[in-house]
Amino acid sequence: MLGLSIPAMAKSVSKKSESSSLVKHNPIIVCSRGEKWGKKVLKPGWSILKKNGSLLDAVERSANVTELDPEDGSVGFGGLPNENCVVQLDASIMYGPTHNCGSVAAIEGIKTPSSVARLVMERTDHIHIVGKGAQNFAKAHGFKVENLLTERSRKSWLRWKENLSDKDDWFPPTDGNYDSERSTGTINVLAIDSAGDIAGITTTSGMAWKIPGRIGDSPIIGAGLYLDNEVGAVGATGRGEEILRTCGSFFVVEQMRAGKSPQEACEALCERIIYINGGRDKVNFNDKIIAVNKNGDVGCASILGGKGREPKLAYWSNKGFKVLKGTYIIEN
Ligand code: ASP
């Protein structure tokens, strides 16, 4: 029984840092999108935060916007499927005051995996639940199992399949109008409330056409999402394997703890990924990192980019809705 009681105790730590309870902070909510999605995503979260509502409700409601919108092909309902044309979703959540977290991975049929991740955090003694187990857990909490494949994502999958090889029996369409890039997406939502407490979510359908069962950085605490209530929060999108093998979000939080600004810390991770891959001319994938520190300063950087294709981050605070154009390391 002792073995069981240790993680239970670890999960219920609720001591707040002194700064959270004494200092008044300016609330802010941030997401890894630009103008188009930023406002839509942040609106419900900001309307909760500005009224001093629940920090976790704020990040969850905002993350749910993209999860429920079939127009977004990289998250939740309408997310691009795996190589078998099955949508498998990953999501994680973290809460600063308790340093607690929850996540689900390769979950099928549930439109809002970030809400399931929150229940893993709040209603279990675990952090990570995958696959069928995650779906069963969601069902037990009343979530409906639904078809997450839209006509649009099915057609994208079909185009990919048909263009995969000229040695199999799947023929490409004659119009030849096909974007062969493996698309990425994901959304990170990070927020700080007026008590200075921090929370965050990362949610995704993962890399399009992935091998069934593959999970990326998004559901892994310290990779696609990490935060520390005394420092700030970080989320990553893009090629998850690189974020995983650098413990990306953890790395960026620790860089901020050591004194870097959010912008410098995001750039430091991009440089680190480039370095471990053998230098600038060896990198043909993208990752994008966003960060916010305890003071409400924000940063955003990507590995690849160009003029007019800078990585963006949107945020909403008492000063209104804003979009930050971040930096990129390699012009492509
Ligand atoms: N990071 C996600 C993953 O690797 C994909 C993405 O951000 O598009 O699963």
Short mmCIF file of C-alpha atoms and ligand atoms in Angstrom, two decimals:
data_model
loop_
_atom_site.label_atom_id
_atom_site.label_comp_id
_atom_site.label_asym_id
_atom_site.label_seq_id
_atom_site.Cartn_x
_atom_site.Cartn_y
_atom_site.Cartn_z
CA MET A 1 0.00 0.00 0.00
CA LEU A 2 2.94 2.31 0.67
CA GLY A 3 3.81 2.20 -3.02
CA LEU A 4 0.36 3.48 -3.88
CA SER A 5 0.32 6.23 -1.32
CA ILE A 6 3.48 7.94 -2.55
CA PRO A 7 2.24 9.08 -5.96
CA ALA A 8 -1.11 9.96 -4.39
CA MET A 9 0.67 12.31 -2.03
CA ALA A 10 2.84 13.67 -4.80
CA LYS A 11 -0.23 14.54 -6.85
CA SER A 12 -1.97 16.37 -4.08
CA VAL A 13 0.82 18.82 -3.20
CA SER A 14 -0.99 22.12 -3.08
CA LYS A 15 1.45 24.55 -1.48
CA LYS A 16 1.47 27.79 -3.44
CA SER A 17 4.64 29.77 -3.94
CA GLU A 18 4.70 32.87 -1.77
CA SER A 19 4.83 35.16 -4.75
CA SER A 20 1.55 33.74 -6.06
CA SER A 21 -0.40 34.72 -3.02
CA LEU A 22 1.16 38.14 -2.30
CA VAL A 23 1.80 39.81 -5.64
CA LYS A 24 -0.94 41.02 -7.95
CA HIS A 25 -0.26 39.95 -11.54
CA ASN A 26 -1.63 41.03 -14.84
CA PRO A 27 -3.50 38.06 -16.26
CA ILE A 28 -2.54 36.93 -19.73
CA ILE A 29 -3.51 34.07 -22.04
CA VAL A 30 -1.33 33.04 -24.94
CA CYS A 31 -1.61 30.63 -27.85
CA SER A 32 0.61 29.39 -30.65
CA ARG A 33 -1.42 30.92 -33.47
CA GLY A 34 -1.58 34.22 -35.34
CA GLU A 35 -4.48 36.58 -36.06
CA LYS A 36 -6.78 34.11 -37.77
CA TRP A 37 -7.14 31.56 -35.00
CA GLY A 38 -5.69 33.53 -32.10
CA LYS A 39 -8.69 35.67 -31.34
CA LYS A 40 -11.17 32.82 -31.73
CA VAL A 41 -9.12 30.55 -29.49
CA LEU A 42 -8.28 33.04 -26.77
CA LYS A 43 -11.67 34.74 -26.49
CA PRO A 44 -13.39 32.21 -24.18
CA GLY A 45 -10.27 31.81 -22.04
CA TRP A 46 -9.76 35.55 -21.67
CA SER A 47 -13.40 36.13 -20.75
CA ILE A 48 -12.88 33.72 -17.82
CA LEU A 49 -9.48 35.10 -16.79
CA LYS A 50 -10.46 38.76 -16.83
CA LYS A 51 -13.24 38.02 -14.36
CA ASN A 52 -10.82 36.18 -12.10
CA GLY A 53 -12.43 32.88 -13.04
CA SER A 54 -10.80 29.46 -12.95
CA LEU A 55 -7.37 29.34 -14.59
CA LEU A 56 -7.86 25.72 -15.64
CA ASP A 57 -11.28 26.46 -17.13
CA ALA A 58 -9.68 29.30 -19.10
CA VAL A 59 -7.01 27.17 -20.77
CA GLU A 60 -9.41 24.27 -21.31
CA ARG A 61 -12.15 26.38 -22.95
CA SER A 62 -9.60 27.96 -25.26
CA ALA A 63 -8.03 24.63 -26.23
CA ASN A 64 -11.51 23.22 -26.88
CA VAL A 65 -12.10 25.84 -29.60
CA THR A 66 -9.67 24.24 -32.05
CA GLU A 67 -10.45 20.71 -30.86
CA LEU A 68 -14.13 21.13 -31.73
CA ASP A 69 -13.62 23.03 -34.99
CA PRO A 70 -13.42 20.70 -38.01
CA GLU A 71 -11.77 23.49 -40.02
CA ASP A 72 -8.56 22.97 -38.07
CA GLY A 73 -6.80 19.96 -39.56
CA SER A 74 -4.23 19.51 -36.83
CA VAL A 75 -6.20 19.24 -33.60
CA GLY A 76 -9.21 17.28 -32.32
CA PHE A 77 -12.23 16.77 -34.60
CA GLY A 78 -11.04 17.13 -38.20
CA GLY A 79 -7.40 16.46 -37.28
CA LEU A 80 -5.43 14.59 -39.92
CA PRO A 81 -5.40 10.81 -39.42
CA ASN A 82 -2.62 8.25 -39.12
CA GLU A 83 -1.43 6.05 -41.99
CA ASN A 84 -4.47 3.79 -41.56
CA CYS A 85 -6.84 6.77 -41.82
CA VAL A 86 -7.65 6.71 -38.10
CA VAL A 87 -7.52 9.94 -36.09
CA GLN A 88 -5.46 9.49 -32.92
CA LEU A 89 -5.14 12.47 -30.60
CA ASP A 90 -2.59 13.54 -27.98
CA ALA A 91 -3.03 16.20 -25.28
CA SER A 92 -1.51 17.33 -22.01
CA ILE A 93 -2.29 19.81 -19.26
CA MET A 94 -0.25 21.21 -16.40
CA TYR A 95 -1.18 23.32 -13.38
CA GLY A 96 1.45 25.48 -11.71
CA PRO A 97 0.23 25.78 -8.10
CA THR A 98 0.37 22.01 -7.58
CA HIS A 99 2.92 21.19 -10.31
CA ASN A 100 0.40 18.56 -11.26
CA CYS A 101 -0.28 17.31 -14.77
CA GLY A 102 -2.29 14.86 -16.86
CA SER A 103 -2.19 13.59 -20.39
CA VAL A 104 -3.74 11.25 -22.93
CA ALA A 105 -2.11 9.85 -26.04
CA ALA A 106 -3.28 8.03 -29.17
CA ILE A 107 -6.85 8.41 -27.97
CA GLU A 108 -9.50 7.74 -30.62
CA GLY A 109 -13.06 9.03 -31.00
CA ILE A 110 -13.00 11.81 -28.39
CA LYS A 111 -13.21 15.35 -29.73
CA THR A 112 -11.70 17.14 -26.72
CA PRO A 113 -8.65 15.21 -25.51
CA SER A 114 -7.46 18.18 -23.44
CA SER A 115 -10.59 17.87 -21.29
CA VAL A 116 -9.80 14.18 -20.78
CA ALA A 117 -6.21 15.09 -19.86
CA ARG A 118 -7.59 17.48 -17.25
CA LEU A 119 -9.65 14.66 -15.74
CA VAL A 120 -6.58 12.42 -15.68
CA MET A 121 -4.88 15.17 -13.67
CA GLU A 122 -7.79 15.89 -11.36
CA ARG A 123 -9.54 12.57 -10.96
CA THR A 124 -6.80 9.94 -11.05
CA ASP A 125 -3.56 9.13 -9.38
CA HIS A 126 -1.86 8.85 -12.81
CA ILE A 127 -0.39 11.29 -15.27
CA HIS A 128 -0.45 9.50 -18.60
CA ILE A 129 -3.16 7.24 -20.09
CA VAL A 130 -2.96 5.99 -23.68
CA GLY A 131 -5.03 4.35 -26.41
CA LYS A 132 -8.04 2.23 -25.53
CA GLY A 133 -7.46 2.85 -21.83
CA ALA A 134 -7.73 6.59 -22.39
CA GLN A 135 -10.91 6.17 -24.42
CA ASN A 136 -12.47 3.93 -21.76
CA PHE A 137 -11.53 6.46 -19.11
CA ALA A 138 -13.18 9.22 -21.14
CA LYS A 139 -16.32 7.08 -21.63
CA ALA A 140 -16.48 6.48 -17.89
CA HIS A 141 -16.59 10.27 -17.48
CA GLY A 142 -19.44 10.59 -19.95
CA PHE A 143 -17.58 11.57 -23.14
CA LYS A 144 -19.19 10.42 -26.38
CA VAL A 145 -17.16 8.32 -28.81
CA GLU A 146 -17.60 9.92 -32.24
CA ASN A 147 -16.17 9.74 -35.72
CA LEU A 148 -13.41 12.35 -35.83
CA LEU A 149 -12.65 11.95 -39.52
CA THR A 150 -14.14 14.70 -41.67
CA GLU A 151 -14.58 14.53 -45.44
CA ARG A 152 -11.77 17.01 -45.75
CA SER A 153 -9.30 15.01 -43.65
CA ARG A 154 -10.32 11.75 -45.34
CA LYS A 155 -9.64 13.31 -48.75
CA SER A 156 -6.25 14.62 -47.60
CA TRP A 157 -5.36 11.15 -46.37
CA LEU A 158 -6.50 9.61 -49.66
CA ARG A 159 -4.34 12.01 -51.68
CA TRP A 160 -1.35 11.12 -49.53
CA LYS A 161 -2.02 7.41 -49.94
CA GLU A 162 -2.46 7.66 -53.67
CA ASN A 163 0.75 9.62 -54.11
CA LEU A 164 2.81 7.42 -51.86
CA SER A 165 4.24 5.06 -54.41
CA ASP A 166 4.09 4.24 -58.09
CA LYS A 167 4.68 0.57 -57.24
CA ASP A 168 1.40 -0.13 -55.47
CA ASP A 169 -2.16 -0.27 -56.69
CA TRP A 170 -3.31 3.13 -55.43
CA PHE A 171 -3.36 5.64 -58.31
CA PRO A 172 -2.95 9.38 -57.78
CA PRO A 173 -5.72 11.61 -59.08
CA THR A 174 -5.22 13.01 -62.54
CA ASP A 175 -5.38 16.66 -61.46
CA GLY A 176 -2.04 16.17 -59.68
CA ASN A 177 -2.90 19.02 -57.36
CA TYR A 178 -1.38 17.72 -54.17
CA ASP A 179 0.62 19.30 -51.42
CA SER A 180 3.14 16.62 -50.53
CA GLU A 181 4.34 18.27 -47.32
CA ARG A 182 3.59 16.35 -44.18
CA SER A 183 1.53 18.93 -42.39
CA THR A 184 1.92 19.80 -38.75
CA GLY A 185 -0.19 21.94 -36.43
CA THR A 186 -1.05 21.53 -32.76
CA ILE A 187 -2.03 24.26 -30.37
CA ASN A 188 -0.48 25.39 -27.12
CA VAL A 189 -2.52 27.54 -24.71
CA LEU A 190 -0.68 29.05 -21.73
CA ALA A 191 -2.14 31.39 -19.12
CA ILE A 192 -1.32 33.33 -15.97
CA ASP A 193 -4.05 34.57 -13.67
CA SER A 194 -4.10 37.62 -11.43
CA ALA A 195 -2.63 35.61 -8.56
CA GLY A 196 0.37 34.81 -10.77
CA ASP A 197 -0.57 31.16 -11.08
CA ILE A 198 0.21 29.44 -14.35
CA ALA A 199 -1.46 26.69 -16.38
CA GLY A 200 -1.08 25.29 -19.88
CA ILE A 201 -2.39 22.83 -22.44
CA THR A 202 -0.99 21.29 -25.59
CA THR A 203 -3.36 19.41 -27.90
CA THR A 204 -2.88 17.83 -31.34
CA SER A 205 -3.75 15.12 -33.82
CA GLY A 206 0.01 14.72 -34.17
CA MET A 207 2.05 14.24 -37.28
CA ALA A 208 -0.19 13.55 -40.27
CA TRP A 209 0.00 9.95 -41.60
CA LYS A 210 2.00 8.79 -38.56
CA ILE A 211 2.47 5.11 -37.78
CA PRO A 212 -0.54 3.99 -35.71
CA GLY A 213 0.28 4.28 -32.03
CA ARG A 214 3.02 6.86 -32.55
CA ILE A 215 2.90 9.59 -29.96
CA GLY A 216 4.76 12.85 -30.27
CA ASP A 217 5.90 15.51 -27.87
CA SER A 218 2.46 17.00 -27.16
CA PRO A 219 1.29 14.57 -24.45
CA ILE A 220 4.72 14.34 -22.83
CA ILE A 221 5.28 16.66 -19.89
CA GLY A 222 8.59 18.44 -20.36
CA ALA A 223 8.48 18.02 -24.15
CA GLY A 224 5.39 19.59 -25.78
CA LEU A 225 4.39 21.35 -22.56
CA TYR A 226 6.05 22.37 -19.34
CA LEU A 227 5.67 25.08 -16.77
CA ASP A 228 6.89 26.10 -13.38
CA ASN A 229 4.73 28.35 -11.25
CA GLU A 230 7.73 30.44 -10.24
CA VAL A 231 9.17 30.84 -13.73
CA GLY A 232 6.72 30.61 -16.64
CA ALA A 233 5.24 28.28 -19.23
CA VAL A 234 6.34 26.84 -22.56
CA GLY A 235 4.67 24.95 -25.40
CA ALA A 236 6.06 23.42 -28.57
CA THR A 237 4.67 22.49 -31.98
CA GLY A 238 6.22 20.98 -35.08
CA ARG A 239 8.33 17.85 -35.42
CA GLY A 240 7.76 16.26 -32.04
CA GLU A 241 10.65 13.82 -32.18
CA GLU A 242 13.12 16.73 -31.94
CA ILE A 243 11.26 18.27 -29.02
CA LEU A 244 11.20 14.90 -27.28
CA ARG A 245 14.91 14.24 -27.57
CA THR A 246 15.78 17.68 -26.22
CA CYS A 247 13.18 17.67 -23.42
CA GLY A 248 12.26 20.88 -25.21
CA SER A 249 9.75 22.71 -23.02
CA PHE A 250 11.60 21.76 -19.85
CA PHE A 251 14.82 23.08 -21.41
CA VAL A 252 13.17 26.43 -22.21
CA VAL A 253 11.68 26.84 -18.73
CA GLU A 254 15.09 26.16 -17.22
CA GLN A 255 16.70 28.71 -19.57
CA MET A 256 14.20 31.29 -18.32
CA ARG A 257 14.90 30.31 -14.73
CA ALA A 258 18.58 30.96 -15.43
CA GLY A 259 17.76 34.50 -16.59
CA LYS A 260 16.95 34.36 -20.31
CA SER A 261 13.93 36.24 -21.65
CA PRO A 262 11.17 34.06 -23.13
CA GLN A 263 12.33 35.09 -26.61
CA GLU A 264 15.98 34.20 -25.93
CA ALA A 265 14.97 30.93 -24.31
CA CYS A 266 12.82 29.87 -27.30
CA GLU A 267 15.67 30.69 -29.67
CA ALA A 268 18.09 28.72 -27.48
CA LEU A 269 16.00 25.56 -27.97
CA CYS A 270 15.83 26.06 -31.74
CA GLU A 271 19.64 26.46 -31.81
CA ARG A 272 20.06 23.36 -29.66
CA ILE A 273 17.90 21.27 -32.01
CA ILE A 274 19.85 22.53 -35.02
CA TYR A 275 23.12 21.74 -33.24
CA ILE A 276 22.23 18.15 -32.36
CA ASN A 277 21.12 17.59 -35.94
CA GLY A 278 24.54 18.54 -37.28
CA GLY A 279 24.04 22.18 -38.21
CA ARG A 280 21.90 24.47 -40.32
CA ASP A 281 22.33 22.72 -43.65
CA LYS A 282 21.14 19.40 -42.17
CA VAL A 283 17.76 20.61 -40.94
CA ASN A 284 14.69 20.28 -43.16
CA PHE A 285 11.94 20.17 -40.57
CA ASN A 286 10.33 22.81 -38.43
CA ASP A 287 9.64 23.29 -34.75
CA LYS A 288 8.07 26.31 -33.14
CA ILE A 289 8.34 27.24 -29.49
CA ILE A 290 6.28 29.73 -27.48
CA ALA A 291 6.92 30.94 -23.94
CA VAL A 292 5.56 33.32 -21.33
CA ASN A 293 7.34 34.21 -18.12
CA LYS A 294 5.89 35.06 -14.74
CA ASN A 295 6.04 38.80 -15.61
CA GLY A 296 3.85 38.24 -18.65
CA ASP A 297 6.67 38.72 -21.21
CA VAL A 298 6.18 36.50 -24.25
CA GLY A 299 8.49 34.92 -26.80
CA CYS A 300 8.20 32.84 -29.95
CA ALA A 301 10.78 31.27 -32.26
CA SER A 302 10.91 28.66 -34.97
CA ILE A 303 13.68 26.80 -36.71
CA LEU A 304 12.52 27.60 -40.26
CA GLY A 305 10.83 30.70 -41.56
CA GLY A 306 11.09 33.63 -43.89
CA LYS A 307 9.97 37.17 -44.43
CA GLY A 308 6.20 37.15 -44.10
CA ARG A 309 6.36 33.61 -42.68
CA GLU A 310 7.56 34.44 -39.20
CA PRO A 311 6.26 32.22 -36.39
CA LYS A 312 3.45 33.88 -34.50
CA LEU A 313 1.94 33.88 -31.06
CA ALA A 314 -1.30 35.55 -30.04
CA TYR A 315 -2.04 36.84 -26.57
CA TRP A 316 -4.79 38.60 -24.69
CA SER A 317 -4.21 40.70 -21.60
CA ASN A 318 -5.65 43.85 -20.01
CA LYS A 319 -4.06 45.72 -22.94
CA GLY A 320 -6.24 43.81 -25.41
CA PHE A 321 -5.56 41.20 -28.09
CA LYS A 322 -2.11 41.24 -29.71
CA VAL A 323 -0.04 39.15 -32.06
CA LEU A 324 3.72 38.79 -31.70
CA LYS A 325 5.83 38.06 -34.75
CA GLY A 326 8.62 35.83 -33.49
CA THR A 327 12.01 35.00 -34.94
CA TYR A 328 13.27 32.14 -37.08
CA ILE A 329 16.79 30.77 -37.26
CA ILE A 330 17.03 29.41 -40.83
CA GLU A 331 15.51 31.12 -43.86
CA ASN A 332 13.89 28.49 -46.08
N1 ASP B 1 4.30 18.26 -32.33
C1 ASP B 1 3.27 17.43 -32.91
C2 ASP B 1 3.75 16.01 -32.95
O1 ASP B 1 4.89 15.78 -33.24
C3 ASP B 1 2.89 17.79 -34.29
C4 ASP B 1 2.65 19.22 -34.57
O2 ASP B 1 2.93 20.10 -33.78
O3 ASP B 1 2.15 19.47 -35.64
O4 ASP B 1 2.93 15.15 -32.76
#
